[in-house]
mmCIF file of C-alpha atoms in Angstrom:
data_model
loop_
_atom_site.group_PDB
_atom_site.id
_atom_site.type_symbol
_atom_site.label_atom_id
_atom_site.label_comp_id
_atom_site.label_asym_id
_atom_site.label_seq_id
_atom_site.Cartn_x
_atom_site.Cartn_y
_atom_site.Cartn_z
ATOM 1 C CA MET A 1 69.436 61.966 96.871
ATOM 2 C CA PHE A 2 72.317 61.981 95.710
ATOM 3 C CA PRO A 3 74.265 64.845 95.732
ATOM 4 C CA TYR A 4 74.832 66.264 92.140
ATOM 5 C CA LEU A 5 76.336 69.760 90.917
ATOM 6 C CA SER A 6 76.071 70.269 86.968
ATOM 7 C CA SER A 7 78.123 72.213 84.951
ATOM 8 C CA ALA A 8 75.413 74.867 85.014
ATOM 9 C CA GLY A 9 75.519 75.371 89.040
ATOM 10 C CA LEU A 10 79.372 75.617 88.410
ATOM 11 C CA ARG A 11 79.513 78.615 86.158
ATOM 12 C CA VAL A 12 76.844 79.959 88.613
ATOM 13 C CA MET A 13 79.229 79.879 90.921
ATOM 14 C CA VAL A 14 82.158 80.962 88.612
ATOM 15 C CA MET A 15 80.804 84.407 87.404
ATOM 16 C CA ALA A 16 79.389 84.735 91.022
ATOM 17 C CA ARG A 17 83.256 84.784 92.362
ATOM 18 C CA LYS A 18 84.677 87.009 89.491
ATOM 19 C CA GLN A 19 81.774 89.790 90.298
ATOM 20 C CA VAL A 20 83.436 89.703 94.555
ATOM 21 C CA ALA A 21 86.528 89.170 93.556
ATOM 22 C CA PRO A 22 87.267 92.944 92.465
ATOM 23 C CA ARG A 23 86.381 94.228 95.661
ATOM 24 C CA ASP A 24 87.960 91.451 97.925
ATOM 25 C CA GLY A 25 85.144 88.946 97.961
ATOM 26 C CA LYS A 26 84.891 85.692 98.569
ATOM 27 C CA VAL A 27 82.567 83.016 97.593
ATOM 28 C CA PHE A 28 82.164 80.221 100.835
ATOM 29 C CA LEU A 29 80.971 77.192 100.938
ATOM 30 C CA SER A 30 79.285 74.769 103.417
ATOM 31 C CA ASN A 31 78.463 71.506 103.952
ATOM 32 C CA VAL A 32 80.641 70.227 100.934
ATOM 33 C CA SER A 33 80.285 66.763 100.432
ATOM 34 C CA PRO A 34 82.844 64.346 99.430
ATOM 35 C CA PHE A 35 81.327 63.736 95.485
ATOM 36 C CA ILE A 36 81.127 67.607 95.530
ATOM 37 C CA MET A 37 84.680 68.602 96.545
ATOM 38 C CA ASN A 38 86.185 66.427 94.211
ATOM 39 C CA VAL A 39 84.141 67.505 91.295
ATOM 40 C CA LEU A 40 85.196 70.805 92.292
ATOM 41 C CA GLN A 41 88.809 69.178 92.437
ATOM 42 C CA MET A 42 88.598 67.645 89.540
ATOM 43 C CA ALA A 43 86.868 70.509 87.529
ATOM 44 C CA GLY A 44 90.625 73.303 89.092
ATOM 45 C CA MET A 45 87.993 74.637 90.716
ATOM 46 C CA HIS A 46 88.653 74.195 95.166
ATOM 47 C CA LYS A 47 90.736 76.683 95.101
ATOM 48 C CA ILE A 48 89.108 79.287 93.986
ATOM 49 C CA PHE A 49 85.696 79.160 97.494
ATOM 50 C CA GLN A 50 86.575 79.098 100.721
ATOM 51 C CA THR A 51 84.909 76.074 102.234
ATOM 52 C CA GLU A 52 84.188 76.386 105.982
ATOM 53 C CA PRO A 53 82.745 72.591 107.669
ATOM 54 C CA ASP A 54 78.390 74.994 107.749
ATOM 55 C CA ALA A 55 77.134 77.907 107.783
ATOM 56 C CA ARG A 56 77.318 79.409 110.972
ATOM 57 C CA THR A 57 80.951 79.540 111.366
ATOM 58 C CA VAL A 58 80.704 81.444 107.864
ATOM 59 C CA LEU A 59 78.705 84.121 109.126
ATOM 60 C CA SER A 60 80.630 84.225 112.410
ATOM 61 C CA ILE A 61 83.718 84.514 109.201
ATOM 62 C CA ILE A 62 81.706 87.118 107.634
ATOM 63 C CA HIS A 63 80.779 88.811 111.399
ATOM 64 C CA ASP A 64 84.098 89.512 112.221
ATOM 65 C CA VAL A 65 85.394 91.072 109.058
ATOM 66 C CA CYS A 66 83.043 93.171 109.548
ATOM 67 C CA ALA A 67 83.242 93.825 112.568
ATOM 68 C CA GLU A 68 86.718 94.518 111.891
ATOM 69 C CA LYS A 69 86.226 97.614 109.300
ATOM 70 C CA GLN A 70 84.365 98.651 111.220
ATOM 71 C CA HIS A 71 86.539 99.392 114.059
ATOM 72 C CA ASP A 72 89.257 99.926 111.423
ATOM 73 C CA PRO A 73 90.574 103.918 112.563
ATOM 74 C CA ASP A 74 92.962 103.508 108.770
ATOM 75 C CA THR A 75 89.642 102.999 107.581
ATOM 76 C CA VAL A 76 87.291 106.103 105.618
ATOM 77 C CA GLN A 77 84.826 104.930 103.826
ATOM 78 C CA TYR A 78 82.828 107.386 101.636
ATOM 79 C CA THR A 79 79.462 107.475 99.380
ATOM 80 C CA ILE A 80 79.342 109.137 96.122
ATOM 81 C CA ASP A 81 77.258 109.900 93.254
ATOM 82 C CA GLY A 82 76.624 106.798 91.212
ATOM 83 C CA GLY A 83 78.395 104.525 93.941
ATOM 84 C CA SER A 84 81.040 103.896 97.106
ATOM 85 C CA ILE A 85 84.966 104.366 97.593
ATOM 86 C CA GLU A 86 86.701 103.295 100.377
ATOM 87 C CA ILE A 87 90.504 104.191 101.626
ATOM 88 C CA GLN A 88 92.827 103.094 103.972
ATOM 89 C CA THR A 89 96.393 103.751 105.054
ATOM 90 C CA VAL A 90 99.019 101.311 104.113
ATOM 91 C CA CYS A 91 102.538 103.735 105.201
ATOM 92 C CA THR A 92 103.402 106.656 105.868
ATOM 93 C CA GLU A 93 106.802 106.895 103.332
ATOM 94 C CA LYS A 94 107.047 109.842 101.569
ATOM 95 C CA ALA A 95 106.823 109.871 97.668
ATOM 96 C CA THR A 96 108.103 112.204 94.696
ATOM 97 C CA LEU A 97 107.596 112.997 91.603
ATOM 98 C CA HIS A 98 110.925 112.646 89.324
ATOM 99 C CA LEU A 99 110.348 115.404 85.765
ATOM 100 C CA THR A 100 112.377 114.390 82.874
ATOM 101 C CA GLY A 101 112.108 116.792 79.811
ATOM 102 C CA SER A 102 109.525 119.624 79.318
ATOM 103 C CA LEU A 103 105.902 119.507 79.083
ATOM 104 C CA SER A 104 105.911 122.585 77.214
ATOM 105 C CA ARG A 105 108.357 121.572 74.498
ATOM 106 C CA VAL A 106 105.778 118.789 73.723
ATOM 107 C CA LEU A 107 103.004 121.028 73.539
ATOM 108 C CA TYR A 108 104.713 123.155 71.367
ATOM 109 C CA ALA A 109 106.275 120.754 68.875
ATOM 110 C CA GLN A 110 109.420 122.060 69.670
ATOM 111 C CA ILE A 111 111.719 118.928 70.151
ATOM 112 C CA SER A 112 115.052 118.896 68.598
ATOM 113 C CA PRO A 113 117.375 115.860 69.008
ATOM 114 C CA ASP A 114 119.530 117.009 71.418
ATOM 115 C CA LYS A 115 116.114 117.180 74.156
ATOM 116 C CA VAL A 116 115.420 113.662 73.438
ATOM 117 C CA ARG A 117 116.448 112.183 76.965
ATOM 118 C CA LEU A 118 116.673 108.574 77.660
ATOM 119 C CA VAL A 119 116.141 106.569 81.079
ATOM 120 C CA ARG A 120 115.950 103.369 81.932
ATOM 121 C CA PHE A 121 113.624 101.086 82.962
ATOM 122 C CA SER A 122 114.294 100.599 86.795
ATOM 123 C CA ASP A 123 113.661 104.524 86.762
ATOM 124 C CA CYS A 124 109.465 104.020 85.716
ATOM 125 C CA GLU A 125 108.269 102.050 88.127
ATOM 126 C CA TYR A 126 105.308 103.314 87.555
ATOM 127 C CA SER A 127 104.962 106.921 84.919
ATOM 128 C CA ILE A 128 103.284 108.702 82.088
ATOM 129 C CA GLY A 129 104.716 111.596 79.575
ATOM 130 C CA LEU A 130 105.355 110.956 75.746
ATOM 131 C CA GLY A 131 108.166 108.722 74.684
ATOM 132 C CA ALA A 132 109.587 105.434 71.990
ATOM 133 C CA MET A 133 111.375 102.816 72.345
ATOM 134 C CA ALA A 134 114.374 102.358 69.956
ATOM 135 C CA GLU A 135 117.561 102.611 68.873
ATOM 136 C CA SER A 136 118.709 106.089 68.938
ATOM 137 C CA PRO A 137 117.307 108.816 70.060
ATOM 138 C CA GLU A 138 117.094 110.225 66.196
ATOM 139 C CA MET A 139 114.975 106.974 65.640
ATOM 140 C CA ALA A 140 113.138 107.471 68.374
ATOM 141 C CA ARG A 141 112.305 111.402 68.003
ATOM 142 C CA GLU A 142 110.005 110.176 64.975
ATOM 143 C CA LEU A 143 107.374 107.770 67.399
ATOM 144 C CA LEU A 144 107.393 109.390 70.008
ATOM 145 C CA GLY A 145 103.454 109.061 70.945
ATOM 146 C CA GLU A 146 102.008 108.654 74.423
ATOM 147 C CA MET A 147 103.149 106.317 76.605
ATOM 148 C CA ILE A 148 102.167 104.464 80.095
ATOM 149 C CA THR A 149 104.552 102.138 82.364
ATOM 150 C CA LEU A 150 103.297 100.402 85.390
ATOM 151 C CA GLN A 151 105.979 97.978 87.156
ATOM 152 C CA GLY A 152 108.046 98.450 85.268
ATOM 153 C CA SER A 153 106.927 97.529 81.473
ATOM 154 C CA ILE A 154 106.143 99.841 78.902
ATOM 155 C CA VAL A 155 103.111 100.409 76.639
ATOM 156 C CA TRP A 156 103.039 103.373 74.200
ATOM 157 C CA LEU A 157 101.330 104.546 70.896
ATOM 158 C CA PRO A 158 103.792 105.288 67.639
ATOM 159 C CA THR A 159 102.861 108.363 65.813
ATOM 160 C CA ASP A 160 104.034 106.125 62.751
ATOM 161 C CA GLY A 161 100.474 106.369 61.455
ATOM 162 C CA ASN A 162 99.755 102.882 62.544
ATOM 163 C CA LYS A 163 97.407 103.838 65.547
ATOM 164 C CA THR A 164 98.439 100.498 67.345
ATOM 165 C CA PRO A 165 99.806 100.205 70.377
ATOM 166 C CA ASP A 166 103.035 98.778 71.599
ATOM 167 C CA PHE A 167 103.733 96.872 74.531
ATOM 168 C CA PHE A 168 107.405 95.685 76.236
ATOM 169 C CA ILE A 169 107.260 93.660 79.398
ATOM 170 C CA PRO A 170 111.181 92.849 80.108
ATOM 171 C CA ILE A 171 112.527 90.510 82.769
ATOM 172 C CA THR A 172 115.508 92.140 83.927
ATOM 173 C CA ASP A 173 116.768 95.511 82.918
ATOM 174 C CA THR A 174 120.185 95.101 80.829
ATOM 175 C CA GLY A 175 119.883 98.008 80.284
ATOM 176 C CA GLU A 176 120.494 97.776 76.313
ATOM 177 C CA VAL A 177 116.720 98.031 75.128
ATOM 178 C CA ARG A 178 116.348 102.093 75.788
ATOM 179 C CA ILE A 179 113.408 104.037 76.444
ATOM 180 C CA TYR A 180 113.467 107.902 75.348
ATOM 181 C CA THR A 181 110.696 110.551 76.042
ATOM 182 C CA GLY A 182 110.154 114.481 75.497
ATOM 183 C CA PHE A 183 108.885 114.172 78.656
ATOM 184 C CA ASN A 184 107.923 111.868 81.061
ATOM 185 C CA ALA A 185 107.188 112.261 85.147
ATOM 186 C CA ALA A 186 107.418 109.011 86.787
ATOM 187 C CA LEU A 187 106.744 108.131 90.742
ATOM 188 C CA LYS A 188 109.247 107.613 93.181
ATOM 189 C CA GLY A 189 108.631 106.511 96.804
ATOM 190 C CA HIS A 190 105.643 104.406 97.841
ATOM 191 C CA PHE A 191 101.654 104.884 98.050
ATOM 192 C CA GLN A 192 100.531 105.742 101.054
ATOM 193 C CA GLU A 193 96.760 104.735 100.669
ATOM 194 C CA THR A 194 94.227 102.156 99.176
ATOM 195 C CA LEU A 195 91.202 102.405 97.721
ATOM 196 C CA THR A 196 88.433 99.809 96.538
ATOM 197 C CA LEU A 197 85.497 102.020 94.120
ATOM 198 C CA THR A 198 82.686 100.640 94.065
ATOM 199 C CA SER A 199 80.090 101.649 91.448
ATOM 200 C CA ASP A 200 75.751 100.444 91.814
ATOM 201 C CA THR A 201 74.738 101.145 88.150
ATOM 202 C CA PRO A 202 77.066 99.818 85.451
ATOM 203 C CA ASP A 203 77.107 103.379 84.037
ATOM 204 C CA GLY A 204 80.152 103.334 86.682
ATOM 205 C CA ILE A 205 81.384 106.604 88.322
ATOM 206 C CA SER A 206 84.019 109.351 86.418
ATOM 207 C CA LEU A 207 87.498 109.693 86.557
ATOM 208 C CA SER A 208 87.145 113.053 87.859
ATOM 209 C CA GLN A 209 84.440 112.191 90.893
ATOM 210 C CA VAL A 210 87.417 109.707 91.822
ATOM 211 C CA TYR A 211 89.951 112.337 91.904
ATOM 212 C CA LYS A 212 87.503 114.747 93.471
ATOM 213 C CA ARG A 213 87.156 112.326 96.178
ATOM 214 C CA ILE A 214 90.400 112.395 97.389
ATOM 215 C CA PHE A 215 90.985 115.398 97.565
ATOM 216 C CA ASP A 216 88.480 116.068 99.719
ATOM 217 C CA HIS A 217 89.347 113.125 101.841
ATOM 218 C CA ALA A 218 92.995 114.415 101.543
ATOM 219 C CA ARG A 219 92.102 117.754 102.308
ATOM 220 C CA GLU A 220 90.080 116.458 105.836
ATOM 221 C CA MET A 221 92.354 113.596 107.266
ATOM 222 C CA ARG A 222 95.595 114.433 106.218
ATOM 223 C CA PRO A 223 97.706 117.104 107.819
ATOM 224 C CA ASP A 224 100.695 116.176 105.228
ATOM 225 C CA TYR A 225 98.929 117.061 101.924
ATOM 226 C CA SER A 226 100.297 119.558 99.119
ATOM 227 C CA GLY A 227 97.968 119.711 96.713
ATOM 228 C CA ILE A 228 99.348 116.985 94.400
ATOM 229 C CA ILE A 229 98.113 113.178 94.805
ATOM 230 C CA ALA A 230 99.066 110.433 91.656
ATOM 231 C CA ILE A 231 96.826 106.898 91.573
ATOM 232 C CA ALA A 232 97.089 103.291 90.480
ATOM 233 C CA LEU A 233 94.175 101.777 88.934
ATOM 234 C CA ILE A 234 92.701 98.722 87.972
ATOM 235 C CA GLY A 235 89.556 97.401 87.497
ATOM 236 C CA GLU A 236 86.499 97.206 85.183
ATOM 237 C CA SER A 237 86.029 100.410 82.599
ATOM 238 C CA GLY A 238 82.795 101.494 83.107
ATOM 239 C CA GLY A 239 83.244 103.301 79.712
ATOM 240 C CA ILE A 240 86.035 105.757 79.145
ATOM 241 C CA ARG A 241 86.986 109.033 76.611
ATOM 242 C CA SER A 242 89.908 109.032 75.513
ATOM 243 C CA SER A 243 92.471 110.964 73.143
ATOM 244 C CA GLY A 244 96.426 110.165 71.229
ATOM 245 C CA ILE A 245 99.022 112.531 69.584
ATOM 246 C CA THR A 246 99.015 111.671 66.074
ATOM 247 C CA HIS A 247 101.990 113.028 65.619
ATOM 248 C CA PRO A 248 105.262 113.231 66.722
ATOM 249 C CA PRO A 249 105.806 116.914 68.672
ATOM 250 C CA VAL A 250 109.318 117.379 67.208
ATOM 251 C CA ARG A 251 110.942 120.915 66.287
ATOM 252 C CA GLU A 252 109.869 120.629 61.991
ATOM 253 C CA ARG A 253 106.584 119.818 62.006
ATOM 254 C CA ALA A 254 105.965 122.593 64.920
ATOM 255 C CA PRO A 255 102.205 124.680 64.028
ATOM 256 C CA MET A 256 103.235 127.047 61.577
ATOM 257 C CA ASN A 257 100.899 129.814 63.715
ATOM 258 C CA GLY A 258 103.558 129.384 66.930
ATOM 259 C CA SER A 259 100.243 129.030 68.594
ATOM 260 C CA SER A 260 100.181 124.868 70.913
ATOM 261 C CA ILE A 261 99.167 121.673 69.562
ATOM 262 C CA MET A 262 96.128 121.884 71.755
ATOM 263 C CA ASP A 263 95.520 125.304 70.507
ATOM 264 C CA PRO A 264 92.213 125.492 68.917
ATOM 265 C CA GLY A 265 93.775 126.316 65.506
ATOM 266 C CA ASN A 266 96.178 123.425 65.272
ATOM 267 C CA VAL A 267 94.038 120.300 68.120
ATOM 268 C CA ASN A 268 92.308 118.672 64.883
ATOM 269 C CA GLU A 269 95.367 117.877 63.279
ATOM 270 C CA TRP A 270 97.414 117.141 65.969
ATOM 271 C CA ILE A 271 95.015 115.261 68.331
ATOM 272 C CA GLU A 272 92.528 112.224 68.284
ATOM 273 C CA VAL A 273 89.576 112.568 69.842
ATOM 274 C CA SER A 274 87.680 109.770 70.748
ATOM 275 C CA ASP A 275 84.254 111.224 71.770
ATOM 276 C CA SER A 276 82.728 107.737 72.421
ATOM 277 C CA PHE A 277 82.711 105.943 75.340
ATOM 278 C CA GLU A 278 84.702 102.623 74.366
ATOM 279 C CA TYR A 279 85.795 99.522 76.246
ATOM 280 C CA ALA A 280 82.917 99.774 78.808
ATOM 281 C CA GLY A 281 82.771 95.964 80.752
ATOM 282 C CA GLU A 282 86.669 95.151 79.980
ATOM 283 C CA SER A 283 89.300 95.279 82.536
ATOM 284 C CA ILE A 284 91.548 98.949 82.571
ATOM 285 C CA ILE A 285 95.231 100.203 84.528
ATOM 286 C CA ALA A 286 95.135 103.577 84.013
ATOM 287 C CA PHE A 287 98.166 105.898 86.790
ATOM 288 C CA GLY A 288 97.563 109.165 87.013
ATOM 289 C CA ILE A 289 98.793 112.726 88.072
ATOM 290 C CA GLY A 290 95.884 115.308 89.752
ATOM 291 C CA ILE A 291 97.343 118.509 90.902
ATOM 292 C CA ASP A 292 94.071 120.026 93.320
ATOM 293 C CA LEU A 293 93.700 123.448 92.400
ATOM 294 C CA THR A 294 91.469 124.981 95.520
ATOM 295 C CA HIS A 295 94.850 123.929 97.684
ATOM 296 C CA ASP A 296 97.248 125.771 98.083
ATOM 297 C CA LEU A 297 100.457 124.827 96.142
ATOM 298 C CA SER A 298 102.465 127.112 97.003
ATOM 299 C CA GLU A 299 105.808 125.198 98.283
ATOM 300 C CA PHE A 300 105.547 124.500 94.933
ATOM 301 C CA GLN A 301 107.568 126.174 92.132
ATOM 302 C CA PRO A 302 105.206 127.851 89.046
ATOM 303 C CA GLU A 303 107.632 126.428 86.594
ATOM 304 C CA GLN A 304 107.041 123.008 88.122
ATOM 305 C CA LEU A 305 103.000 122.858 88.621
ATOM 306 C CA SER A 306 102.866 124.542 85.084
ATOM 307 C CA ALA A 307 104.946 121.452 84.168
ATOM 308 C CA LEU A 308 102.457 119.085 85.325
ATOM 309 C CA SER A 309 99.685 120.348 83.811
ATOM 310 C CA TYR A 310 97.733 122.021 80.757
ATOM 311 C CA ILE A 311 94.584 122.463 79.577
ATOM 312 C CA HIS A 312 93.358 119.040 76.993
ATOM 313 C CA PRO A 313 90.319 121.773 75.605
ATOM 314 C CA ALA A 314 88.088 117.469 75.381
ATOM 315 C CA ASN A 315 87.831 117.477 79.282
ATOM 316 C CA ARG A 316 84.406 117.721 80.389
ATOM 317 C CA GLY A 317 85.491 116.885 84.111
ATOM 318 C CA LEU A 318 85.546 119.335 87.034
ATOM 319 C CA SER A 319 87.550 122.759 86.531
ATOM 320 C CA ASP A 320 88.628 123.330 90.607
ATOM 321 C CA MET A 321 91.709 120.452 89.019
ATOM 322 C CA SER A 322 94.757 119.416 86.812
ATOM 323 C CA LEU A 323 94.069 115.703 85.491
ATOM 324 C CA HIS A 324 97.425 113.910 83.385
ATOM 325 C CA THR A 325 95.608 109.975 83.771
ATOM 326 C CA HIS A 326 96.679 107.285 80.885
ATOM 327 C CA GLY A 327 95.570 103.789 81.057
ATOM 328 C CA VAL A 328 95.617 100.111 79.569
ATOM 329 C CA VAL A 329 92.866 98.302 78.542
ATOM 330 C CA PHE A 330 92.411 94.716 78.150
ATOM 331 C CA LYS A 331 89.698 92.256 77.511
ATOM 332 C CA LYS A 332 88.123 91.387 80.360
ATOM 333 C CA PHE A 333 90.195 89.738 82.864
ATOM 334 C CA LEU A 334 89.628 87.647 85.709
ATOM 335 C CA LEU A 335 92.158 89.556 88.765
ATOM 336 C CA SER A 336 94.671 88.463 91.063
ATOM 337 C CA PRO A 337 93.483 87.633 94.504
ATOM 338 C CA GLU A 338 96.338 89.354 95.527
ATOM 339 C CA PRO A 339 96.011 92.000 97.846
ATOM 340 C CA ASP A 340 98.671 93.868 96.401
ATOM 341 C CA ILE A 341 98.499 96.384 93.439
ATOM 342 C CA GLY A 342 101.382 95.886 92.429
ATOM 343 C CA SER A 343 100.852 92.486 91.940
ATOM 344 C CA LYS A 344 97.327 93.304 90.500
ATOM 345 C CA ILE A 345 98.747 94.926 88.021
ATOM 346 C CA ARG A 346 101.958 92.560 86.993
ATOM 347 C CA HIS A 347 99.525 89.323 86.485
ATOM 348 C CA LEU A 348 96.858 91.236 84.063
ATOM 349 C CA MET A 349 99.960 92.987 81.971
ATOM 350 C CA ASN A 350 101.253 89.304 81.596
ATOM 351 C CA ASN A 351 98.593 87.739 81.347
ATOM 352 C CA GLY A 352 95.690 90.061 80.131
ATOM 353 C CA GLU A 353 94.490 90.418 76.156
ATOM 354 C CA PHE A 354 96.030 93.898 75.295
ATOM 355 C CA LEU A 355 93.702 96.215 73.451
ATOM 356 C CA ASP A 356 95.192 99.579 73.003
ATOM 357 C CA MET A 357 96.322 101.903 75.279
ATOM 358 C CA ARG A 358 94.988 105.514 75.157
ATOM 359 C CA HIS A 359 95.235 108.994 77.587
ATOM 360 C CA LEU A 360 91.943 109.348 79.685
ATOM 361 C CA LEU A 361 89.804 111.952 79.328
ATOM 362 C CA ASP A 362 88.543 113.438 82.848
ATOM 363 C CA ASP A 363 84.583 112.032 81.990
ATOM 364 C CA SER A 364 85.997 108.292 81.528
ATOM 365 C CA ARG A 365 83.655 106.383 83.552
ATOM 366 C CA LEU A 366 84.906 103.200 86.037
ATOM 367 C CA ARG A 367 82.704 100.433 87.173
ATOM 368 C CA THR A 368 84.953 98.468 90.232
ATOM 369 C CA ILE A 369 88.289 99.448 91.345
ATOM 370 C CA HIS A 370 91.003 98.686 93.030
ATOM 371 C CA GLY A 371 93.529 101.358 93.511
ATOM 372 C CA ALA A 372 96.915 102.959 95.234
ATOM 373 C CA ILE A 373 97.431 107.082 96.068
ATOM 374 C CA ALA A 374 100.725 108.098 96.317
ATOM 375 C CA TYR A 375 100.831 111.895 98.305
ATOM 376 C CA ILE A 376 103.562 114.011 96.227
ATOM 377 C CA SER A 377 105.983 115.900 99.176
ATOM 378 C CA GLU A 378 108.338 117.028 96.178
ATOM 379 C CA ILE A 379 109.082 117.622 92.120
ATOM 380 C CA LYS A 380 112.398 117.037 91.320
ATOM 381 C CA THR A 381 112.732 118.251 87.759
ATOM 382 C CA ASP A 382 115.437 116.677 85.122
ATOM 383 C CA GLU A 383 116.268 118.525 82.377
#
């Protein structure tokens, strides 16, 4: 009998590769005949599978990998409701948060022309806040909207009424293209741990559950834990609930009652909320900051904590934490096999089909996720 590989067979193999790739999995092929190898090479698929001479070799490789993970003192695995999470220590360098502008001025719509701050792309590898790209601070002030920077690229939702996010991926930071912000929280330093999240069901695992598992892990395993973390995530969405500010929070638009834009009497005018779960099955990148309200936060000043957290009336998450997370959604895309999360994010940002950018509410769902965790040791403020 002649060896044969149909196009349907190829599709099944590629589908299997897509399913395991987000978890750093591989598809092995053994005893591949020269004819079948030629078919794979002609289809450009020979590089996405690992070929071995026989099944015994494949089983030996799998056994060695499992044994290595089982005895790795820097890797811990947890079972959580609806799935599992693996956390691995990768470095011991410290991480800090740099705050620019004022969250309070955003929440009370008190951004005056002299309070719009300029930040460079090179200073915002990972950050969230309220910002805009424009020629001048005066122009930017009228467009300030939800913003995220990832690997030095910016995605933001201008408050111009069009509800259309914009993004910019710079090749080099010349300083001529500017990011203006009313408030921005940027990570400086390194991620100390990586995480891999796997959901057992298509519904996924809530964002608040992910943060809670990290908080619990840190209290048990990290003597340096301060109660504040920053996380970057990339993978498959299980459906997100989200919100977005609809007007620039400038002083002349401030609510007449003097209350916050999140006040029940003002929030419907200022904040658009997507109450249904959207974008299930699509690819997502997120960056966020979490505060563990059950932890001793005394090493931080009260004004530093209030500069990071606020009560969002649409949140349905857990009350013992304060989360602030932004996400960028892409059409479902095969992630880069590179283990480094920065490489995965750059690959998706450069090659994915962009769909949306939103402020993620705490009950947003995640299916299969790669992530990185930074434990914050200090908060610095640049008013």
